[in-house]
Every structure is written in structure tokens, then in C-alpha cells.
Tab-separated table of C-alpha atoms in Angstrom:
chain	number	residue	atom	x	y	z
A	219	UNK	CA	16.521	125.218	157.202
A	220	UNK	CA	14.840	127.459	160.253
A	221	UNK	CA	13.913	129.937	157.197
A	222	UNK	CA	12.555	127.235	155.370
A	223	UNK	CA	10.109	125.880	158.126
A	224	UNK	CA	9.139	129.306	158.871
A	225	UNK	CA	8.052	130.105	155.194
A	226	UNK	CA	6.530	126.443	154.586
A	227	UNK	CA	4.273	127.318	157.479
A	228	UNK	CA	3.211	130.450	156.298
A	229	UNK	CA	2.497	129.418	152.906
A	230	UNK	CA	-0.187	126.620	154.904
A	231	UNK	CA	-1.811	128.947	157.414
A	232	UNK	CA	-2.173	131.245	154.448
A	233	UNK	CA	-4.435	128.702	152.913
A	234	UNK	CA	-8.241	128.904	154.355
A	235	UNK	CA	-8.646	125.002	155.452
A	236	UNK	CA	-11.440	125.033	157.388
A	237	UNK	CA	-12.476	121.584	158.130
A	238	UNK	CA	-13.549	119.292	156.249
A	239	UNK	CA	-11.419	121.611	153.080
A	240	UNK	CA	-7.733	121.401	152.784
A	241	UNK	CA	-7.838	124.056	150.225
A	242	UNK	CA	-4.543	123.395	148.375
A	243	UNK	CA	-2.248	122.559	151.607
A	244	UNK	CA	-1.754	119.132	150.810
A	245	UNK	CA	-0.372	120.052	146.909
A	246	UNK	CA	1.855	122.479	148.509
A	247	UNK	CA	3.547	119.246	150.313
A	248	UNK	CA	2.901	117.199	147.262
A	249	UNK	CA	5.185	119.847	144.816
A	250	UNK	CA	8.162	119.423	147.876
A	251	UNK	CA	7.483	115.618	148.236
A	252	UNK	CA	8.396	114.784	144.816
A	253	UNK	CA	11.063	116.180	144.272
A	254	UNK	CA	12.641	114.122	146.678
A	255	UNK	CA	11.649	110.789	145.398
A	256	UNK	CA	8.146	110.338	147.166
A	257	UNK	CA	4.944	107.960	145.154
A	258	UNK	CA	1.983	109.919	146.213
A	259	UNK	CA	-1.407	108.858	146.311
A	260	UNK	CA	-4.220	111.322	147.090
A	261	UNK	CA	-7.488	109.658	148.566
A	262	UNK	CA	-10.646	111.633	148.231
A	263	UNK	CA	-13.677	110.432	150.214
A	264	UNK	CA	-16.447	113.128	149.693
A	265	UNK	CA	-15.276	116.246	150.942
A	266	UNK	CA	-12.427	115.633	152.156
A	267	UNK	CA	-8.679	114.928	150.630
A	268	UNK	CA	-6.256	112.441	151.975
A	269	UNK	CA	-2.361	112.435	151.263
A	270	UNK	CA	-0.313	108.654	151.449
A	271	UNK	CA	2.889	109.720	150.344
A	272	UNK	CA	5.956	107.230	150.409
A	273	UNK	CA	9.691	106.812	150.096
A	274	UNK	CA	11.097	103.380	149.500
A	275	UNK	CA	9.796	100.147	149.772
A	276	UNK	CA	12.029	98.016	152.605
A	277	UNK	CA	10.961	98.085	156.384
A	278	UNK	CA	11.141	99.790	158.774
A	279	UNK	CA	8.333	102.316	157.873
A	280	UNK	CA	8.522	105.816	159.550
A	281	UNK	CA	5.575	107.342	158.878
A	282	UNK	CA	4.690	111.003	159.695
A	283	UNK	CA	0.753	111.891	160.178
A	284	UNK	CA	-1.331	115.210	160.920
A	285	UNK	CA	-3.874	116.900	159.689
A	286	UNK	CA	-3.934	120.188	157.434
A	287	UNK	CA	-7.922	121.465	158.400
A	288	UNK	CA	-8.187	123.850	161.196
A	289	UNK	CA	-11.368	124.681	163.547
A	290	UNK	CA	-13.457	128.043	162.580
A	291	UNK	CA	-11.618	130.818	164.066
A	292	UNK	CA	-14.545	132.672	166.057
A	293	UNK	CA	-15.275	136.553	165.443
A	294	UNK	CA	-12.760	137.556	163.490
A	295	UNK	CA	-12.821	141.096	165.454
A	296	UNK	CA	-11.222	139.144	168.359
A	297	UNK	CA	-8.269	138.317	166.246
A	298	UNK	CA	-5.441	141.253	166.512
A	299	UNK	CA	-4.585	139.865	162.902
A	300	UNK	CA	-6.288	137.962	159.998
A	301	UNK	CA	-5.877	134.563	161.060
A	302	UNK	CA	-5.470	133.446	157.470
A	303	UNK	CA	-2.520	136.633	157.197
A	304	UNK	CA	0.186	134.839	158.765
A	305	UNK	CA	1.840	137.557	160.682
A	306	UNK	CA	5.221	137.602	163.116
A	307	UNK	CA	4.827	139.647	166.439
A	308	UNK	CA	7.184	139.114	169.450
A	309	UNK	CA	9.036	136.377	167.920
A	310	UNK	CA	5.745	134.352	167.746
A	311	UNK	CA	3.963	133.225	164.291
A	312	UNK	CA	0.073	134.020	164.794
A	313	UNK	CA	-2.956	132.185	162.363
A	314	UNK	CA	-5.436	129.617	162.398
A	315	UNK	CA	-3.271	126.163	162.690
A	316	UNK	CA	-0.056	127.618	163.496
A	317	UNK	CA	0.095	125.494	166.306
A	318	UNK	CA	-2.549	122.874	165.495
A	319	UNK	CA	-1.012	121.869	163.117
A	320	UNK	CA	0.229	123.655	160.172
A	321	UNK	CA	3.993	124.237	162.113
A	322	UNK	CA	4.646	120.360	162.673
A	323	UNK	CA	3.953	119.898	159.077
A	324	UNK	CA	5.985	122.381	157.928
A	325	UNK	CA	8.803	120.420	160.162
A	326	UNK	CA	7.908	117.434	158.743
A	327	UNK	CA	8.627	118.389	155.131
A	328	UNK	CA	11.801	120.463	156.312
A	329	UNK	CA	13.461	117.389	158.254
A	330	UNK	CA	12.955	115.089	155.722
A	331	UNK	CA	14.390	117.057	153.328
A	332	UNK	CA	17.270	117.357	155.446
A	333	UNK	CA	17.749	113.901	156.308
A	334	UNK	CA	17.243	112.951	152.953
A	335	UNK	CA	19.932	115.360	151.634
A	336	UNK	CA	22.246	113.832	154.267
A	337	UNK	CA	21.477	110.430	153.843
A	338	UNK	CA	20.057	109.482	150.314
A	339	UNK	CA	20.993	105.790	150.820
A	340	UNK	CA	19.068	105.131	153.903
A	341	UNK	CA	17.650	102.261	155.179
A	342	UNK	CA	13.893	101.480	155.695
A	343	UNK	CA	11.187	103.723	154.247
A	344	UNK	CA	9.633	107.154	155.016
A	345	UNK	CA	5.796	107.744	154.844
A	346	UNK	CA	3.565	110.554	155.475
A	347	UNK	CA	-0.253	110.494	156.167
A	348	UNK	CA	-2.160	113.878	155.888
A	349	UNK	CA	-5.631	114.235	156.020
A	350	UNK	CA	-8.226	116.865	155.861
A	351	UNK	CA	-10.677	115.226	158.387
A	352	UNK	CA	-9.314	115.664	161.663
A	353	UNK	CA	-11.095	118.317	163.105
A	354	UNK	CA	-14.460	117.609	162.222
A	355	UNK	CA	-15.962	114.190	162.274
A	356	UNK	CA	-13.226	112.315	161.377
A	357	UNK	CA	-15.122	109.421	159.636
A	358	UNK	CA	-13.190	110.341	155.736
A	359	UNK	CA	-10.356	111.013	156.501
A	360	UNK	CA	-7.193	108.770	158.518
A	361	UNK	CA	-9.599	106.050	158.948
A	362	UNK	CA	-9.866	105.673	155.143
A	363	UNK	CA	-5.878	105.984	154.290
A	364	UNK	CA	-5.758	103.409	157.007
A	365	UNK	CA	-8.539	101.434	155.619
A	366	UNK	CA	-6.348	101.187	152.045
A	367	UNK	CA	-3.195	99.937	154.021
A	368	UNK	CA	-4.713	97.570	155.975
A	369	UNK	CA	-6.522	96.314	152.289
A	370	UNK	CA	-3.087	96.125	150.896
A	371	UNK	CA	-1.345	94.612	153.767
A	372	UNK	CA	1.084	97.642	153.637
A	373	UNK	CA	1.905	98.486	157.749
A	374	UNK	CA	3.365	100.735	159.514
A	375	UNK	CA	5.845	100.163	162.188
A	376	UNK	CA	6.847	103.615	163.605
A	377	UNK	CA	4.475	106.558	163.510
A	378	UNK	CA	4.875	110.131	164.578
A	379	UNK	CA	1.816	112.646	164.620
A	380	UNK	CA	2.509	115.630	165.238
A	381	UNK	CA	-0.233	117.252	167.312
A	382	UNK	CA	0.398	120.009	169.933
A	383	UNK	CA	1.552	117.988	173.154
A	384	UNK	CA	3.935	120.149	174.981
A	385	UNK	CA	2.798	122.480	178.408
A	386	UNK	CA	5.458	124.821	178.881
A	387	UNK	CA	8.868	124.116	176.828
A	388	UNK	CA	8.902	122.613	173.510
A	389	UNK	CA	9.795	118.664	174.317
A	390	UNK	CA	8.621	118.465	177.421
A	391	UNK	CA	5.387	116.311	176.502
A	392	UNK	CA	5.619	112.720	174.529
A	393	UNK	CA	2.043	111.666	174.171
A	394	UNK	CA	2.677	107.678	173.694
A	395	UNK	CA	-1.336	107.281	174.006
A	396	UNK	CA	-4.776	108.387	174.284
A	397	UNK	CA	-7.331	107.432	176.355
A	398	UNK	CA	-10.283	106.533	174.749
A	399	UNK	CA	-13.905	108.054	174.273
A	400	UNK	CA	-17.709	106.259	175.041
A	401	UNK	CA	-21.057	108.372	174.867
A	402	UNK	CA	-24.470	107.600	176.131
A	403	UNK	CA	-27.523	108.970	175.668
A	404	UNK	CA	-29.526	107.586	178.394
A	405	UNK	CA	-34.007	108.437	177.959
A	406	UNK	CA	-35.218	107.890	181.369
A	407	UNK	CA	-39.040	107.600	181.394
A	408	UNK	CA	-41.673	108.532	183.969
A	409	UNK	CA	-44.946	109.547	183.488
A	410	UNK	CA	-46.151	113.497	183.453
A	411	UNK	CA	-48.557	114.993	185.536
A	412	UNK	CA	-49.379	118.056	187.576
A	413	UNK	CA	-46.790	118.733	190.145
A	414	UNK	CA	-49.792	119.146	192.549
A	415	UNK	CA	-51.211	116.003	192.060
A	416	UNK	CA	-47.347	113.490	192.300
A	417	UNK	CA	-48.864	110.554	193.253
A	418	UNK	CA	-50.959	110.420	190.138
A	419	UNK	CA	-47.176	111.003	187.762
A	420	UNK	CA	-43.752	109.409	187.816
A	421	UNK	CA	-40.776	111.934	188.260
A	422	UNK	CA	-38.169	110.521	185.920
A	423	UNK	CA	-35.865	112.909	187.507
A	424	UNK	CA	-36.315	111.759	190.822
A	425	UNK	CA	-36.440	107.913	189.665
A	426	UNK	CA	-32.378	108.561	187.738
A	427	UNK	CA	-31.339	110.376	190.768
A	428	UNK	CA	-29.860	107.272	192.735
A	429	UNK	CA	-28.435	106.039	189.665
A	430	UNK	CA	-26.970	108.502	188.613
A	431	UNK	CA	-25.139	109.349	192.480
A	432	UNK	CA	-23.855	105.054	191.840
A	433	UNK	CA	-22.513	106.264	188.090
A	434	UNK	CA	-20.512	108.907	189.371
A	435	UNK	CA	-19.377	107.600	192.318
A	436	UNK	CA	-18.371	103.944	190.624
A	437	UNK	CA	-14.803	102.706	190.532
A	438	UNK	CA	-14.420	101.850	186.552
A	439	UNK	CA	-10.653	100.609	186.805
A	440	UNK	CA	-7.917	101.886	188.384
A	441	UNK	CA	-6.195	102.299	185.219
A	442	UNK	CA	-2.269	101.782	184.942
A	443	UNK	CA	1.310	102.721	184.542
A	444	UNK	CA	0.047	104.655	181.960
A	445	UNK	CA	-3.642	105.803	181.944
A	446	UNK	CA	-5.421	107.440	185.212
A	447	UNK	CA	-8.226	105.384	186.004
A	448	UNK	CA	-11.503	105.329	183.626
A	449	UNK	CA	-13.813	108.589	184.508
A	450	UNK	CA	-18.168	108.955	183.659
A	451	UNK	CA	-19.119	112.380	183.160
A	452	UNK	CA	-22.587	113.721	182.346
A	453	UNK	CA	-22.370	116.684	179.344
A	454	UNK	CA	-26.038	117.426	179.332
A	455	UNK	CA	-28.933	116.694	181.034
A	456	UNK	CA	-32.778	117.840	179.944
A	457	UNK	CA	-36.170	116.974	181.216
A	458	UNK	CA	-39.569	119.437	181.719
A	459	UNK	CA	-41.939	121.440	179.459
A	460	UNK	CA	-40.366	124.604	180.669
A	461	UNK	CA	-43.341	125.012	182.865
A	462	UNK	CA	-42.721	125.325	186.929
A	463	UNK	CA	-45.900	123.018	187.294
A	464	UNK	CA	-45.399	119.770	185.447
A	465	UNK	CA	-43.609	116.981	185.895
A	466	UNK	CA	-41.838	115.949	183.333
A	467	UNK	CA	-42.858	112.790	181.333
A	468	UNK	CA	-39.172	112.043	180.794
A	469	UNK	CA	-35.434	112.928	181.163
A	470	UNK	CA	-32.527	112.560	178.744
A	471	UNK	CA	-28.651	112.748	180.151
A	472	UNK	CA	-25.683	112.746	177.618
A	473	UNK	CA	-22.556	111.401	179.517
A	474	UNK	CA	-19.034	110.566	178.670
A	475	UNK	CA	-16.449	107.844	179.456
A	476	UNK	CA	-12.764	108.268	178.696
A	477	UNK	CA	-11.571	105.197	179.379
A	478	UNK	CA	-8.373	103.600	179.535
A	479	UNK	CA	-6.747	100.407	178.166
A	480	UNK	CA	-7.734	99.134	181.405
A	481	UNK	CA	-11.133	98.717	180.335
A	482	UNK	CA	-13.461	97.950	177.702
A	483	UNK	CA	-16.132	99.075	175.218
A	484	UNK	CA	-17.987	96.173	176.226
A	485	UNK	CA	-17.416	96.239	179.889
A	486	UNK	CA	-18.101	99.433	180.679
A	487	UNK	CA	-21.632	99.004	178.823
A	488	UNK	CA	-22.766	96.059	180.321
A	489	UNK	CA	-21.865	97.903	184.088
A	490	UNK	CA	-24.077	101.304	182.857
A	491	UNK	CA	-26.713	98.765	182.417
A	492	UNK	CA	-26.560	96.678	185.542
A	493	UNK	CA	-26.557	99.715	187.575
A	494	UNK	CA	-29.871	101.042	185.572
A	495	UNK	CA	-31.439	98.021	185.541
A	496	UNK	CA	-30.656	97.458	189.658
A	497	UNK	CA	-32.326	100.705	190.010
A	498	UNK	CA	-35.449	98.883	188.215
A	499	UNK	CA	-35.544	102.085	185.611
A	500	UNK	CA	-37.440	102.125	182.321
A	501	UNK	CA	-34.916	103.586	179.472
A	502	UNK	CA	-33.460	103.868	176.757
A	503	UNK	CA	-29.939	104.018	175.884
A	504	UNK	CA	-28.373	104.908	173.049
A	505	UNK	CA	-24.298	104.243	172.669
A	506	UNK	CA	-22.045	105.968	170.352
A	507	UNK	CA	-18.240	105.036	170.436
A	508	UNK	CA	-16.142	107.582	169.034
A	509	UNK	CA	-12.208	106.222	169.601
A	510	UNK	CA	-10.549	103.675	171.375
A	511	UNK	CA	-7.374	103.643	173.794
A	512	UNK	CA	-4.463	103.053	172.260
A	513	UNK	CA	-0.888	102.568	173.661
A	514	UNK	CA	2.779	102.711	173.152
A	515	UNK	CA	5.070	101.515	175.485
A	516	UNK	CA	8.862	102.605	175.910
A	517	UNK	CA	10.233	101.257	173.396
A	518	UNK	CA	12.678	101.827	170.046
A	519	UNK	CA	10.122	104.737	169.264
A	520	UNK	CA	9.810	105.943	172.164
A	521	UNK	CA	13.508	105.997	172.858
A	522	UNK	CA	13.952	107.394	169.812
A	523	UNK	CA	12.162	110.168	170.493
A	524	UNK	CA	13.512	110.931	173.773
A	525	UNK	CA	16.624	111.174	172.691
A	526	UNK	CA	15.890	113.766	169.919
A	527	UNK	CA	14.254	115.959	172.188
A	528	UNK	CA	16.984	115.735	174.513
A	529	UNK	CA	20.034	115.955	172.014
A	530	UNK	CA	17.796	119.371	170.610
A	531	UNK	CA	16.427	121.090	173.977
A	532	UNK	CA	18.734	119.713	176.785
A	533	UNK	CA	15.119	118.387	178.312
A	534	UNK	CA	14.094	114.527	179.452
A	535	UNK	CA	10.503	114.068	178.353
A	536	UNK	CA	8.044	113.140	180.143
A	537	UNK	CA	5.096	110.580	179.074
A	538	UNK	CA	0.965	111.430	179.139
A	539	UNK	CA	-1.838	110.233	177.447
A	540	UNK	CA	-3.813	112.834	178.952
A	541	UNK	CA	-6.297	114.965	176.328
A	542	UNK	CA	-8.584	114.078	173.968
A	543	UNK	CA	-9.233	111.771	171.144
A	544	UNK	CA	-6.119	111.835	168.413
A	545	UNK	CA	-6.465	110.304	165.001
A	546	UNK	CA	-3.113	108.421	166.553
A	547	UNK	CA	-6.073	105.741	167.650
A	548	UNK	CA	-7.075	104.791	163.769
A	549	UNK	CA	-3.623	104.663	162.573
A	550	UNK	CA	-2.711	102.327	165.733
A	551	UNK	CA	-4.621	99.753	163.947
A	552	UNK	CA	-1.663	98.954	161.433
A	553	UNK	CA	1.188	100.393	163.387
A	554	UNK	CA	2.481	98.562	166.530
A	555	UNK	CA	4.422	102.276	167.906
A	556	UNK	CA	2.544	105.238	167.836
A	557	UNK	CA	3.244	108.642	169.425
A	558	UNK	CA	2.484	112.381	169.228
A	559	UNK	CA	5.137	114.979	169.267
A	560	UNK	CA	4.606	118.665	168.814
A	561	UNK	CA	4.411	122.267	169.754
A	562	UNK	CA	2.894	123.242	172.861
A	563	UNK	CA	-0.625	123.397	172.805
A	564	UNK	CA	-1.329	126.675	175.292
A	565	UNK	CA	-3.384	128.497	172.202
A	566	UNK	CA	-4.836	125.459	170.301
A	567	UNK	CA	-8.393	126.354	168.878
A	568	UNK	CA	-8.092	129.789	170.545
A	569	UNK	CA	-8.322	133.369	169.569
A	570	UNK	CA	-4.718	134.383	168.282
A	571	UNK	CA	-3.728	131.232	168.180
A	572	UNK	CA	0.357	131.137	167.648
A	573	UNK	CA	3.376	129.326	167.644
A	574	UNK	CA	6.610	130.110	169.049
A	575	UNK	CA	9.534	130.655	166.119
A	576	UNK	CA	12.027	129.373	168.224
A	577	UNK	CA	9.813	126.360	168.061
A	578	UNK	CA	9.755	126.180	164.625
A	579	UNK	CA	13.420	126.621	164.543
A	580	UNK	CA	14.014	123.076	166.976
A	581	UNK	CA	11.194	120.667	165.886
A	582	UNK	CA	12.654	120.274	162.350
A	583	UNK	CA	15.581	119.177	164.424
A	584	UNK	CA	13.680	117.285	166.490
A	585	UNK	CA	12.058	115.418	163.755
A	586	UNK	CA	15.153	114.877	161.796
A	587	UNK	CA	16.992	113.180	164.966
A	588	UNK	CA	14.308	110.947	165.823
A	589	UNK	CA	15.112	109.618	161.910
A	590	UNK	CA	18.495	109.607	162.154
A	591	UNK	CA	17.793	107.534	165.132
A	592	UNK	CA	15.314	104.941	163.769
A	593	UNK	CA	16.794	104.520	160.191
A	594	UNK	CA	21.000	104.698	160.601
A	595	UNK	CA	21.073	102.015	163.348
């Protein structure tokens, strides 16, 4: 079985999936699915190739989700090894995805083909989800599997993703949400004119000034059990010709909320605006909203869950839905318990990225459990 996971996630990172391309992983899990009694159903939208693969037909649903593209590696001098050349050094497996997320879907295939072997007769139904959109912009890929469900009233009730979530021991981290994500970008207009001559020019810089000290100093929410309150960050911020005596005829800011389930989309918009509009500035602002909170309380999955981990490493997890956006917040749509267990994260999207074979020995295990303890009750 540990062999098995260890080749299955060679045999992926071998394959060049740069996002938006899955370049053959997916029909590597397709040849391994079948066999074992899965219907699959590949979804391509454009460029990108979506996997709904599913064993029985009775509830409950335990579906497994990730993602087979990986983010560009970077100068491939920096590597100490192909990153598409899987290679073993100091009992670690280094390429492109090993840990994000090529390993969790080699333990996905591996513990379903154990608990299958184990338990033909099961109860309830096994699903996975695999997409090739995860990485980049994430507009063909999950959303649209989830998009077919939903059309087909076909839900999910337990979902597992299996995205990089641990810090320093493999099941330390259960990530049972994710915050959620808001852009802005806000045009603040003045008028430009010599910097000699101010009183005949607006500075817009000096007119967002005192809004901006009230954005970043507001109290959003102050979040809950399970989020840390709602935080406004500016990314960018631009204004000027580039000369040192003009003043610039506008500014444009690019800022941020992740926000939790203790606010809103709509909330958090209308307080950006009050807060301009108080300040009596002339703007425009543009919205863009890329993901929204989503979040699973202790409960049967959750449980579940913990009590893999701990039967397998001897360690209590603990909950976060710290990090970024997760494509956990489409699939949350049509599935009441969704979480994210996986490797740990230390090398994600980083030069000699790895994974940890011991890892790759347990979360098979892991995976298998959590199963065992969902569909033998």
C-alpha cells in the first residue's frame, strides 16, 4: 500500500500539469478508478479538464476533491532536481505538486482501493472531484463540476479536499473553513497641477489620506469561534507622472478583505463607501469578489476526521481556517460538511518543493479511517 502511494505519486508529478493543463493526470486516476467499479464523467470547459467520478448511488456521499495543476516552478536552475523528475533524497519525495497536491491524490486513490478491497458491500457512496483549474483562475474548473450537481440535484454530504494544511507534523492541521476574499480597486480623483502652484490642483493623495487611516484602523467584526476578525489590506497603491514636480491628477489603491462568516459581501461594501463618501471624495470603485467564507462545524465529519488522524499519528488536531482561498468554498455550495486534510504545506509553491515519505506512508491511512468511520457506522 505505502509502495503504491509512493509510485502513484510519482507517476503524477512526472506529468507536466501546469495550470490550466492536467496533461494526462486525471486518466492515470481514471485507468485505477474503474477498475474498482467507479462511473466517470470527464467535464471539459475550455482548457481545462474536470474528473466526477462515482461509486454507488445510496447516501451518504463521501466525496474526495483536489486539484491535479501545479504553479510554474520558477528558474529551473534553482531546483537541485527536475521538478517534473520525481526524485527521493533524505527520505523526502521532491517535484512540482508533491505536496500541493499530487501526494493527497495519490492517497486518495490508494485508500479507496483499500477500503474498497476490505469492504466491497459498503454503505453510502464514494465520489471524487478533480479538476485542473485550481491554481489559476479557477472560473472552469470545481465551479463547473459543481454547477452539473447542483443541475442534477445530485449533493454531497461529506467532502474531503485534500490541500496542504498541516505546520509541523502530518495531522496536526484540520482546515474546517476558509475565510473569504473581497477586492477593491478604489480611483481617487483630484486635479493635476504644478506642485509649485497647490492651490491651483487637488492632491488626490492627500484628499484619500484620512480615509484611508479610518479603513485600516476600522473594526469590521470581531469574527468568531472560528474565524479571527475580518482584516482590509491595501496590495497596491499608484498615483504621479513619475515626475518630482506634479501633482498627480489621480490615485488608484488595490486593497483586500478576507473576511469571515461574520460578515458580508454586502456589508462590508456599503461601510467602504460610507467611509469614502463621509470623507466627501470623488471615486471610483471597482469590486471584484473572488470566494466566499465557508464553514464546517464539529460535527460527524469533523469527528471523523479527528479520529483518523489520531488512531494514525497518536496527535489531537487542531482546527484553522487560516490561509487563503480553497476551491472547498464552491463545492460548499452542495455539501453541508466540508474540510481540508493534507500534507504540511512548509514548501507549497516553492523551489524544491517536497513531501515527506513517511507522509505518504500515513495519509492513505488517514484517508481510509476517516471512511471506515463515515460509511461502517
Amino acid at each position: 500500500m505505502h509502495n503504491d502511494t509512493l509510485a502513484l505519486a510519482q507517476a503524477l508529478i512526472a506529468r507536466r500539469s501546469l495550470t490550466p493543463f492536467d496533461n494526462g493526470c486525471q486518466e492515470i486516476l481514471i485507468s485505477r478508478l474503474e477498475k474498482i467499479g467507479f462511473d466517470i464523467e470527464r467535464i471539459r470547459c475550455g482548457e481545462v479538464d474536470n474528473l466526477w467520478a462515482r461509486r454507488g448511488l445510496s447516501a451518504p456521499l463521501v466525496c474526495f476533491a483536489g486539484h491535479t495543476d501545479v504553479v510554474p516552478t520558477g528558474p529551473l536552475g534553482k531546483w537541485d532536481s527536475d521538478p517534473f523528475k520525481p526524485e527521493i533524497r533524505d527520505d523526502k519525495l521532491y517535484g512540482r505538486g508533491a505536496a500541493d497536491m499530487k501526494g493527497s491524490l495519490a492517497a486518495f486513490i490508494i485508500a479507496i482501493e483499500t477500503f474498497i478491497a476490505r469492504h466491497p458491500n459498503h454503505s453510502g457512496s464514494i465520489a471524487l472531484l478533480i479538476t485542473s483549474d485550481e491554481e489559476g483562475v479557477a472560473i472552469d474548473g470545481t465551479v463547473r463540476v459543481v454547477e452539473a450537481l447542483q443541475a442534477r440535484n445530485e449533493p454531497i454530504d461529506y467532502c474531503i479536499v485534500g490541500e496542504p494544511t498541516c505546520v509541523e507534523k502530518l495531522g496536526d492541521t484540520i482546515k474546517n473553513g476558509r475565510r473569504g476574499s473581497l477586492s477593491g480597486t478604489l480611483t481617487v480623483k483630484g486635479i493635476q497641477g504644478h506642485i509649485a502652484y497647490p492651490h491651483l490642483a487637488r492632491n488626490p493623495i492627500h484628499l484619500a489620506a484620512p480615509a484611508i487611516a479610518e479603513l485600516t484602523q476600522a473594526k469590521w467584526d470581531e469574527g468568531n469561534e472560528y474565524f479571527p476578525p475580518t482584516t482590509w489590506q491595501i496590495s497596491n497603491i499608484n498615483g504621479g507622472t513619475g515626475a518630482t514636480n506634479v501633482i498627480p491628477g489621480e490615485v488608484t489603491i488595490l486593497f483586500n478583505f478576507r473576511f469571515s462568516t461574520a460578515s458580508t459581501v454586502e456589508s462590508l461594501q456599503t461601510r467602504v463607501h460610507d467611509i469614502l463618501d463621509r470623507h466627501q471624495l470623488e471615486y471610483d470603485l471597482r469590486w471584484e469578489f473572488s470566494g466566499k467564507p465557508y464553514l464546517t462545524p464539529r460535527g460527524n465529519l469533523v469527528e471523523a476526521v479527528s479520529l483518523a488522524i489520531k488512531t494514525v499519528t497518536g496527535i489531537e488536531p487542531q482546527l484553522s481556517t487560516s490561509g487563503g482561498t480553497s476551491d472547498g468554498r464552491f463545492i460548499a455550495d452542495i455539501c453541508p460538511q466540508v474540510v481540508e486534510v493534507g500534507p504540511r504545506n512548509a514548501t507549497i509553491h516553492k523551489i524544491n518543493e517536497y513531501v515527506e515519505v513517511k507522509d505518504l506512508e500515513q495519509l492513505p491511512e488517514i484517508y481510509r479511517l476517516t471512511l471506515e468511520n463515515l460509511l461502517l457506522r
